[in-house]
Coordinates of C-alpha atoms in Angstrom, one line a residue:
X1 CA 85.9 141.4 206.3
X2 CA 83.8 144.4 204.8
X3 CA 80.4 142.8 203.0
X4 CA 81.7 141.1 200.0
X5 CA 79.4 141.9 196.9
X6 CA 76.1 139.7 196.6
X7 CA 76.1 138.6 193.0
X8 CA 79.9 137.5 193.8
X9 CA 79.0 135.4 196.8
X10 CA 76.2 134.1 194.8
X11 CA 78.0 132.8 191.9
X12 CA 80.6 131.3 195.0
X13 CA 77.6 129.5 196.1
X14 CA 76.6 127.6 193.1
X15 CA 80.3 127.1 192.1
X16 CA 81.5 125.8 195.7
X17 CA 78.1 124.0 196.8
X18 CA 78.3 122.1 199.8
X19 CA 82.4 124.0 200.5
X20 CA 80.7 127.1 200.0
X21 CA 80.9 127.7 204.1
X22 CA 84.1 127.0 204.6
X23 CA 84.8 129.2 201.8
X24 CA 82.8 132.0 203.1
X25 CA 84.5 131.6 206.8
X26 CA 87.6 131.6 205.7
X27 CA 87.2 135.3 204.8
X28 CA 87.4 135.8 209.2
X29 CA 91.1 134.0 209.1
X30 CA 93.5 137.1 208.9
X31 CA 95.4 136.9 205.6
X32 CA 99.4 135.1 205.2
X33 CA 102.5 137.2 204.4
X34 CA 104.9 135.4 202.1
X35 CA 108.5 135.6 201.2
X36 CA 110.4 134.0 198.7
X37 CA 114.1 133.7 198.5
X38 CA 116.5 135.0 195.9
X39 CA 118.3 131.9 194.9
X40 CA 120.1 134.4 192.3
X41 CA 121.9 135.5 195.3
X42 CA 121.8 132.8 198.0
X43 CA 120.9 129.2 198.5
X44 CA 117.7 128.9 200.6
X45 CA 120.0 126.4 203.3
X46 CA 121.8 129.6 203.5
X47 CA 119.6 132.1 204.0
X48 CA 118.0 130.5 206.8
X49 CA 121.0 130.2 208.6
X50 CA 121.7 134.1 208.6
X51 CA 117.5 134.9 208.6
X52 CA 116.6 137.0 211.6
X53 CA 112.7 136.2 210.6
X54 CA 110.5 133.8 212.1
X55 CA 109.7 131.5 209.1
X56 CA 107.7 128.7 208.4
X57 CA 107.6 126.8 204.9
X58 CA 105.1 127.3 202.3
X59 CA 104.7 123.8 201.2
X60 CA 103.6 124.1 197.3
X61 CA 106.3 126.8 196.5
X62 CA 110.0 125.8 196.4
X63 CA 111.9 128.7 199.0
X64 CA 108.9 129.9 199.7
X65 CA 108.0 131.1 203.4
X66 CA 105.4 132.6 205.9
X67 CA 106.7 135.0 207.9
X68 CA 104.9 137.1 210.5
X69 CA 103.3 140.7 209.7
X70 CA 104.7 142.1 212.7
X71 CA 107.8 141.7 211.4
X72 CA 108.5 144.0 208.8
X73 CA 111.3 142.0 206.6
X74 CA 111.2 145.2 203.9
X75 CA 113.0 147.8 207.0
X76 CA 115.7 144.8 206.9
X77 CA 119.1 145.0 205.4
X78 CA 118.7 141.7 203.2
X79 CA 115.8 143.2 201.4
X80 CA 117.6 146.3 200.5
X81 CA 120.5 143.7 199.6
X82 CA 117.9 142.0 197.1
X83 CA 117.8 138.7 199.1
X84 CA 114.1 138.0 199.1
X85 CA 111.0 139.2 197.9
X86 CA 107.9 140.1 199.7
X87 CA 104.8 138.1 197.5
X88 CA 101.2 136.6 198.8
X89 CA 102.2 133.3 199.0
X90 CA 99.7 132.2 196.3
X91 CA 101.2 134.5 193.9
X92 CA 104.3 132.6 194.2
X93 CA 103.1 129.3 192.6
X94 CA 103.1 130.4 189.0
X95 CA 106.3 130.9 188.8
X96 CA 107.0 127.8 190.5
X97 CA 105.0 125.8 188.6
X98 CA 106.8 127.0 185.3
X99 CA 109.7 125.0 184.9
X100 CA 112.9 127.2 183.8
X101 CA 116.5 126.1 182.3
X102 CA 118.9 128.0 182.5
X103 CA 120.1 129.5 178.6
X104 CA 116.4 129.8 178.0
X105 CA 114.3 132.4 176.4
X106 CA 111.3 133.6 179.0
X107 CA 108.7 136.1 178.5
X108 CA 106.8 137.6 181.2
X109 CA 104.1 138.9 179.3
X110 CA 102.6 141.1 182.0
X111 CA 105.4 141.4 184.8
X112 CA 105.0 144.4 187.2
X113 CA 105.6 144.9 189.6
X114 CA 107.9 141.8 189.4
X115 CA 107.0 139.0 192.0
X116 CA 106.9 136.4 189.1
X117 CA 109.6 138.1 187.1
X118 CA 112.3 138.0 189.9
X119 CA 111.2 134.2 190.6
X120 CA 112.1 133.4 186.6
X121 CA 114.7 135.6 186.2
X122 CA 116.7 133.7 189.2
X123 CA 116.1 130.3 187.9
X124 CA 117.7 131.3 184.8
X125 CA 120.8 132.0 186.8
X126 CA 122.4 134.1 184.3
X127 CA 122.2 132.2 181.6
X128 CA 119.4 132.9 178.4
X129 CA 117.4 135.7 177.9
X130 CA 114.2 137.2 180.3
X131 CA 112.1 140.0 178.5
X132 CA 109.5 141.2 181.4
X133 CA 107.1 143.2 179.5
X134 CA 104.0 145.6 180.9
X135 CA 101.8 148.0 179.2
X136 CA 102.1 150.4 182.1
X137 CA 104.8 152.7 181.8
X138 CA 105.1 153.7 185.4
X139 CA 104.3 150.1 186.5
X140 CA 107.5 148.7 184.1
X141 CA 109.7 150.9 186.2
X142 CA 108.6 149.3 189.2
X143 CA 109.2 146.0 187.6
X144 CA 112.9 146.9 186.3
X145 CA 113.5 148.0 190.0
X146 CA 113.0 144.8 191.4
X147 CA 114.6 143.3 188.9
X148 CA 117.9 145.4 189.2
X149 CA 117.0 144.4 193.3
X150 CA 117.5 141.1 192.2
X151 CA 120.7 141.1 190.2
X152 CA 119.6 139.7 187.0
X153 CA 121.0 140.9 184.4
X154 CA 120.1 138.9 181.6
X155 CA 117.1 140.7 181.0
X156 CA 115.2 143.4 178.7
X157 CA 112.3 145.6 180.5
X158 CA 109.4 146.3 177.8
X159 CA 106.6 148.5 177.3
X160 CA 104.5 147.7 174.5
X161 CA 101.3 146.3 174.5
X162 CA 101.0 142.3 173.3
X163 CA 100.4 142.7 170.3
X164 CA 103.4 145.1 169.1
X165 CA 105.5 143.4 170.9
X166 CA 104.3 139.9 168.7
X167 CA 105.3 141.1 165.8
X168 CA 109.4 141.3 167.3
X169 CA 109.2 138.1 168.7
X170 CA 107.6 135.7 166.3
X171 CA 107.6 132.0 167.8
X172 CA 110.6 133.1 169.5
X173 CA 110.5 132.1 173.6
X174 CA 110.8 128.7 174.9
X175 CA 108.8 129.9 178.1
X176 CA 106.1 132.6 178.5
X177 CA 104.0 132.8 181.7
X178 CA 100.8 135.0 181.1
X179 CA 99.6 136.4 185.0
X180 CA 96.6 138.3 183.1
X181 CA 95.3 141.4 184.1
X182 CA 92.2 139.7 185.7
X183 CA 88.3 141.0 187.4
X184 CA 90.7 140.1 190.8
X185 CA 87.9 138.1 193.0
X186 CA 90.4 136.0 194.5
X187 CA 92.4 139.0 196.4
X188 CA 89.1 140.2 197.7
X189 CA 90.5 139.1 201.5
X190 CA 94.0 140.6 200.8
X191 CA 93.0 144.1 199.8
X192 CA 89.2 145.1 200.3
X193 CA 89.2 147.9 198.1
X194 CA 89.6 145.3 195.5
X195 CA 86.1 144.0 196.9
X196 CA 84.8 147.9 196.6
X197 CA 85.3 148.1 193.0
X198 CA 83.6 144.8 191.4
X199 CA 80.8 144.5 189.8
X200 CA 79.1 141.5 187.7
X201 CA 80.6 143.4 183.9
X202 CA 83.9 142.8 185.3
X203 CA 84.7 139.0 184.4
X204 CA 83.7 139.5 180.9
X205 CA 85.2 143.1 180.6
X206 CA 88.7 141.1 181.9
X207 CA 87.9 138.0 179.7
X208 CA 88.0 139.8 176.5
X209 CA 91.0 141.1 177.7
X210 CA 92.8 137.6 178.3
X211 CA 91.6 136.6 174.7
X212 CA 93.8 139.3 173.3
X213 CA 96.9 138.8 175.4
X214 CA 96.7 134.8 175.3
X215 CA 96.4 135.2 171.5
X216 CA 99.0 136.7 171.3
X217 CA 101.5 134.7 173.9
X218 CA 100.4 131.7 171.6
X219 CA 102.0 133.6 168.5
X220 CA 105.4 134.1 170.1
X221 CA 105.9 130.6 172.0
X222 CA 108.0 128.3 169.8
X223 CA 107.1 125.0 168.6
X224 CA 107.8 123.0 171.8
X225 CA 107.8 125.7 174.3
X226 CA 105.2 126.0 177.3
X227 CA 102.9 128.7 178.5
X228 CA 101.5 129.2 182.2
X229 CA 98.5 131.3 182.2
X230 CA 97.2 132.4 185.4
X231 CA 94.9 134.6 187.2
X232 CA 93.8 135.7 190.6
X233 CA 90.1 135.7 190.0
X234 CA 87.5 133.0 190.8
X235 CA 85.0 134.0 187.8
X236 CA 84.9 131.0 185.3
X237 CA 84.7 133.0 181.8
X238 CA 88.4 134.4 183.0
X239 CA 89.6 130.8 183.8
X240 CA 88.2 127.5 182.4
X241 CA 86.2 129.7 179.6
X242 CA 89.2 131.1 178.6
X243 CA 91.2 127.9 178.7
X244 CA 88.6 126.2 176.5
X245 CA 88.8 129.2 173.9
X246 CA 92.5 128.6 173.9
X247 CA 91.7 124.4 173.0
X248 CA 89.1 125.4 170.3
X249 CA 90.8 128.1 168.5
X250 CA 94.4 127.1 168.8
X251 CA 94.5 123.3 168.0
X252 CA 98.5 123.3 168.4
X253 CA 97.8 124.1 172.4
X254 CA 97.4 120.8 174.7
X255 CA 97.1 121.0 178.7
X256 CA 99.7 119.3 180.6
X257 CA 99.6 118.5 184.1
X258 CA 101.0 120.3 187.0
X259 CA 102.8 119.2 189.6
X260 CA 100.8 118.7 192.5
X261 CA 100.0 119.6 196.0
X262 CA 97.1 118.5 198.2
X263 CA 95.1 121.4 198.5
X264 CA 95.0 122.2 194.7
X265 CA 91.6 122.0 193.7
X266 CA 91.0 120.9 189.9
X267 CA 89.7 122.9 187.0
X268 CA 86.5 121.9 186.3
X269 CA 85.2 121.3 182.9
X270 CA 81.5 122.7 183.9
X271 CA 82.7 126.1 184.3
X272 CA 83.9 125.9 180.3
X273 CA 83.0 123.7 177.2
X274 CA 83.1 120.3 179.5
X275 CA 86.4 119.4 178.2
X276 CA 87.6 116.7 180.5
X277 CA 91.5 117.8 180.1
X278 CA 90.3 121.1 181.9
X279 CA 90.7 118.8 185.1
X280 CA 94.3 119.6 184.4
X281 CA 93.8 123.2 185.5
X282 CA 94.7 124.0 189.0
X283 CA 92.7 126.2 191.1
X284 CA 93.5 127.6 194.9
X285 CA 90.8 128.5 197.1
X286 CA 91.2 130.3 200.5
X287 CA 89.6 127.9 202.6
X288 CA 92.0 125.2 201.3
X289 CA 95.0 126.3 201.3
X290 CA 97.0 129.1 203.3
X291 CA 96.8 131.5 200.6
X292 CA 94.7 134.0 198.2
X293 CA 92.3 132.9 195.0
X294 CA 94.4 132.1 192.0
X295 CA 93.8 130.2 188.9
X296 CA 96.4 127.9 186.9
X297 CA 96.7 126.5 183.5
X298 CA 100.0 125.0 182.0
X299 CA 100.0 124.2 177.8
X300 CA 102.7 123.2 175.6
X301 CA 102.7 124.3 172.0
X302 CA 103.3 120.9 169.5
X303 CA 106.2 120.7 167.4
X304 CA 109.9 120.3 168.6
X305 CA 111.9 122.7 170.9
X306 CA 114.5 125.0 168.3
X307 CA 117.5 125.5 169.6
X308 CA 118.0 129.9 170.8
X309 CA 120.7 132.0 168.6
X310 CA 123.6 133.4 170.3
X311 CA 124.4 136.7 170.9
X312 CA 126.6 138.8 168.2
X313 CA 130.1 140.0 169.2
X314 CA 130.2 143.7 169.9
X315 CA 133.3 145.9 169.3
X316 CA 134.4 148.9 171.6
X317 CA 136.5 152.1 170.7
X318 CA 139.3 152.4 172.3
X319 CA 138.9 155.0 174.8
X320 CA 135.9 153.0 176.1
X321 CA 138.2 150.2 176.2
X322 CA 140.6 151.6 178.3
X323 CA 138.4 153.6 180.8
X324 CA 136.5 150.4 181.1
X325 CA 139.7 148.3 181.6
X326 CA 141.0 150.9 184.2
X327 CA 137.8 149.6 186.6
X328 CA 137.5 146.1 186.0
X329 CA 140.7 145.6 187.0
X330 CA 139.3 145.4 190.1
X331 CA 136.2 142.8 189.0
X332 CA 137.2 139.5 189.8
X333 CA 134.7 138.2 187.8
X334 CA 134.7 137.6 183.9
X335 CA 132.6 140.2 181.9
X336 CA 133.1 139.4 178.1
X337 CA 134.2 143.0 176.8
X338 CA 132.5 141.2 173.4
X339 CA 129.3 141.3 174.6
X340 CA 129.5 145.3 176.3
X341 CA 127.7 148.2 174.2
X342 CA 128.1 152.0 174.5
X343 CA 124.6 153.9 174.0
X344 CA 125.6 157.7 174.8
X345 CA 127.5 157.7 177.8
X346 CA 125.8 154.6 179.7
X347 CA 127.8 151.3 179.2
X348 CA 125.8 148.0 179.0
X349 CA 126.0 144.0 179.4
X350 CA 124.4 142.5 177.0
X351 CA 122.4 139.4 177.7
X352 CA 122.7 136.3 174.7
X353 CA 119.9 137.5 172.8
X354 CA 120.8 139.9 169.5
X355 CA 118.4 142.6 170.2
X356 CA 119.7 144.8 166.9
X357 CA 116.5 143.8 164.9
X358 CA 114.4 145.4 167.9
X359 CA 114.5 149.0 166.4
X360 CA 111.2 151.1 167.3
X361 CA 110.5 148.6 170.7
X362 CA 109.4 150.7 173.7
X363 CA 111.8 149.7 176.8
X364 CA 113.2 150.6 179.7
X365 CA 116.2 148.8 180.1
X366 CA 118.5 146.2 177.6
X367 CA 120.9 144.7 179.4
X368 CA 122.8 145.5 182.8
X369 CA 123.3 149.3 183.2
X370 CA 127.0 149.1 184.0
X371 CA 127.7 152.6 184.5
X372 CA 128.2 155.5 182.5
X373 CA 131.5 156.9 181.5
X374 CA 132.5 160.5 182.2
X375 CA 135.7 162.7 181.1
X376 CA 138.7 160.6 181.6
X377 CA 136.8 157.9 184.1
X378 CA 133.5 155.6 184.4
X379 CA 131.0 155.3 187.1
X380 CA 129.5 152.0 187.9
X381 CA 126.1 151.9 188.4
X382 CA 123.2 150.9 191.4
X383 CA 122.6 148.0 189.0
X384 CA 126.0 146.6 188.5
X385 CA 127.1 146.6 192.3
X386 CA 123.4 144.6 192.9
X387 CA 124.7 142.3 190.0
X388 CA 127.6 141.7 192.1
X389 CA 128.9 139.4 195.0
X390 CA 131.3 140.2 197.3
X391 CA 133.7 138.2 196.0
X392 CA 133.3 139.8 192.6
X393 CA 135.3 143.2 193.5
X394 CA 138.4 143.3 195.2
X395 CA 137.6 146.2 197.5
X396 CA 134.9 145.7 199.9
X397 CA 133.3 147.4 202.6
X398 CA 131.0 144.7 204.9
X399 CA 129.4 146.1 207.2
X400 CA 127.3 143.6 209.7
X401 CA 123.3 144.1 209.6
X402 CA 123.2 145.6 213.0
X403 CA 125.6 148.7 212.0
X404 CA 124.0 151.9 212.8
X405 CA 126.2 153.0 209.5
X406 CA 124.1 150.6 207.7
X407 CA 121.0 152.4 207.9
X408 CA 122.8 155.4 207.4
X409 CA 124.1 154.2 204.3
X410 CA 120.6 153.5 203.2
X411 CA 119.5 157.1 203.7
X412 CA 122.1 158.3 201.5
X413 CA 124.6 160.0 204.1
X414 CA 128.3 160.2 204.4
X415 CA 129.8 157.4 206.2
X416 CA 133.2 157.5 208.4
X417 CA 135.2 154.4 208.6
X418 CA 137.5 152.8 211.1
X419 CA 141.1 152.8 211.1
X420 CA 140.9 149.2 210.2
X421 CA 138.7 149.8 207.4
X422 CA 140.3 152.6 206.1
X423 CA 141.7 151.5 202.3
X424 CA 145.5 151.7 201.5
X425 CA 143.9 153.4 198.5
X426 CA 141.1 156.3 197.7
X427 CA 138.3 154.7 195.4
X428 CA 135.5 152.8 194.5
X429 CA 134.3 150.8 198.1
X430 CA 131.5 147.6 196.9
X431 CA 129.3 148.4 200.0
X432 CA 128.0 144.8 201.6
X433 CA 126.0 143.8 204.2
X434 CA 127.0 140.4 206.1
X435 CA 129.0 139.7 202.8
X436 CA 125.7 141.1 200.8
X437 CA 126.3 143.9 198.3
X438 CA 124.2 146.9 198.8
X439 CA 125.7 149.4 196.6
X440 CA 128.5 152.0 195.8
X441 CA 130.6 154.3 197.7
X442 CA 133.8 156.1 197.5
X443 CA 136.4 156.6 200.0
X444 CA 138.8 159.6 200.7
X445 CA 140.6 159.0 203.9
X446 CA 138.6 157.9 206.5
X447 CA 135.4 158.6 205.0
X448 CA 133.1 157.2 202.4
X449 CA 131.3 159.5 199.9
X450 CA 128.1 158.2 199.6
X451 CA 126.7 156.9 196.1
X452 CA 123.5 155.2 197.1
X453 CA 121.4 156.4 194.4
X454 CA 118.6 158.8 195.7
X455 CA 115.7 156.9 193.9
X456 CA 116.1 154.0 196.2
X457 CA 116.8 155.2 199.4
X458 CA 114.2 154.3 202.0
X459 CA 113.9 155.5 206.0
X460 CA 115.3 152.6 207.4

């Protein structure tokens, strides 16, 4: 490890005392790779039973695992297939910690790239309404990526900054989790350059900052609802000072406890206004657990839990209706034509949330992109077939992990198929992997015209 910055390892020192060595050590011990299942698509008993990885339980986070370095899960099949995702395994926890229903309202105040975002939208299965949000416009696209990786598609991808996007969503979410845009001490291991750019105006530059977003959050969590706040920063002002701001300016806010694990270290009320029910915080050191620095906090907002609004009924025209009908003929799963809107050309799945009063909201994406219809047909889209299971289309192509064609397929070229595979009909194939959708193509014959969009093929 590259010399860590002076003032930093001081301020370790007197927060850490007589740990403080074991804390600087653990800076020599090479850093852990996480993965965390996508229990969206696959049960974690499942997964492990087709997993070509070498994998080892992270014991605080639920279908969370080590895996080595050397192995290289994102060249694999199942990631392009959406069935994990790559996180530090300390990342995972506040997610994890956050406990979701499905039917819910969530916000992930600021989501990209989407390592907590996935982890919500999943417990949701389906069901409620996930608005990741991110002021970064080109970071949001990385965000609705993973998303659309992950087949949720009950969700709405913002771009606003906290405050506009408070006034659309008054008291509104039963769940928010706030992973604030922090000074980043605790990934100093991870990513050195991180290390490279501190300096001691940082915390309080951040803190502000947090003050701002968590403000905000606060204004849009309903009566009842709970908030997870969390950084990955050591520096007191970001973590117990900003939880004690939160319990002196927002008396409606209490701490609750989170559930446990024996490495968590406790908040401590020193580092803010000596507030005992700072003890509540959670805090993860290095040289404790196998994992980065992160900081938790979990409130609840007093009042009782309001039940969420259902989603309008929308109405198509008729030659929507019956290009869309034409394809889903083929969907054997149940899309509620009532809840499908037209914008242009694309055709979307609406989640249950009626976003008509959300005029003037910067976004990326409402909804599931289901395609787009064209003269006298409609396209499905990347999205939709990663929205998918196998059993959902009634004309599949499965090709096992270890098909050359697979990899092919990845890189966007033209596939040929086997007699046995060949379709009694020319169309739309659902491209799988070990029963795992991948994405779209079209046969003619004996090949398949390839529709893996462009923007997501990688060199596998």
């Amino acid at each position: 490890m590259e010399q860590l910055p002076q003032l930093f390892l001081s301020r370790m020192k007197e927060m850490l005392q007589e740990e403080y060595p074991a804390f600087l050590k653990s800076y020599e011990v090479p850093r852990k790779f996480g993965l965390r299942v996508n229990t969206n698509k696959i049960s974690v008993e499942k997964f492990l039973e087709i997993s070509p990885f070498s994998l080892t339980p992270i014991p605080w986070v639920s279908g969370g695992f080590f895996y080595r370095e050397d192995e290289r899960p994102s060249r694999h099949p199942y990631y392009a297939a959406g069935l994990y995702y790559l996180q530090e395994p300390s990342a995972m926890t506040p997610a994890d910690r956050l406990e979701i229903l499905p039917g819910e309202y969530v916000l992930d105040l600021c989501a990209a790239p989407g390592g907590k975002a996935t982890a919500l939208g999943a417990k949701l299965q389906g069901k409620g309404f996930l608005v990741a949000n991110d002021i970064s416009n080109s970071r949001a696209k990385a965000l609705l990526r993973n998303l659309e990786l992950f087949g949720i598609r009950n969700s709405m991808v913002t771009n606003e900054t906290p405050g506009r996007l408070a006034g659309y969503f008054p008291e509104f979410f039963d769940k928010i989790l706030v992973d604030a845009p922090c000074s980043g001490e605790g990934m100093f291991r991870k990513d050195p350059n991180v290390a490279k750019t501190w300096d001691e105006t940082r915390p309080e530059y951040f803190g502000k900052i947090q003050k701002d977003i968590i403000a905000n959050a606060i204004s849009m969590l309903k009566p009842g609802g709970k908030l997870l706040y969390s950084t990955c920063t050591f520096s007191s002002v970001e973590n117990e000072g900003l939880i004690s701001f939160v319990l002196e300016n927002f008396p409606q806010m209490r701490l609750l406890d989170i559930a446990p694990y024996d490495g968590f270290a406790s908040g401590n009320p020193a580092l803010g206004n000596h507030n005992e029910q700072l003890k509540k915080c959670v805090r993860i050191f290095p040289h404790r657990m196998e994992g980065e620095g992160h900081f938790l906090a979990l409130m609840e907002k007093q009042g009782n839990l309001s039940p969420s609004q259902e989603l309008p009924k929308t109405k198509l025209d008729k030659t929507s209706q019956k290009l869309l009908e034409n394809f889903f003929q083929n969907v054997l799963t149940s899309y509620d034509f009532q809840h499908i809107e037209v914008r242009g050309s694309n055709v979307y799945y609406l989640s249950d949330k009626d976003t008509s009063n959300l005029k003037g909201i910067k976004f990326l994406r409402n909804g599931l992109f289901l395609g787009e219809l064209k003269k006298n047909r409609f396209e499905p889209s990347q999205p939709f077939a990663m929205a998918l299971s196998s059993e959902d289309y009634a004309h599949t192509l499965n090709l096992s992990a270890s098909d050359e064609r697979i990899s092919r397929y990845l890189k966007g070229e033209t596939l040929l198929l086997t007699e046995e595979e060949i379709p009694k009909k020319n169309g739309w194939q659902l491209v799988c992997t070990d029963g795992f959708p991948l994405g779209w193509g079209k046969a003619v014959g004996n090949t398949l015209k390839n529709k893996y969009p462009s923007g997501w093929r990688q060199m596998y």
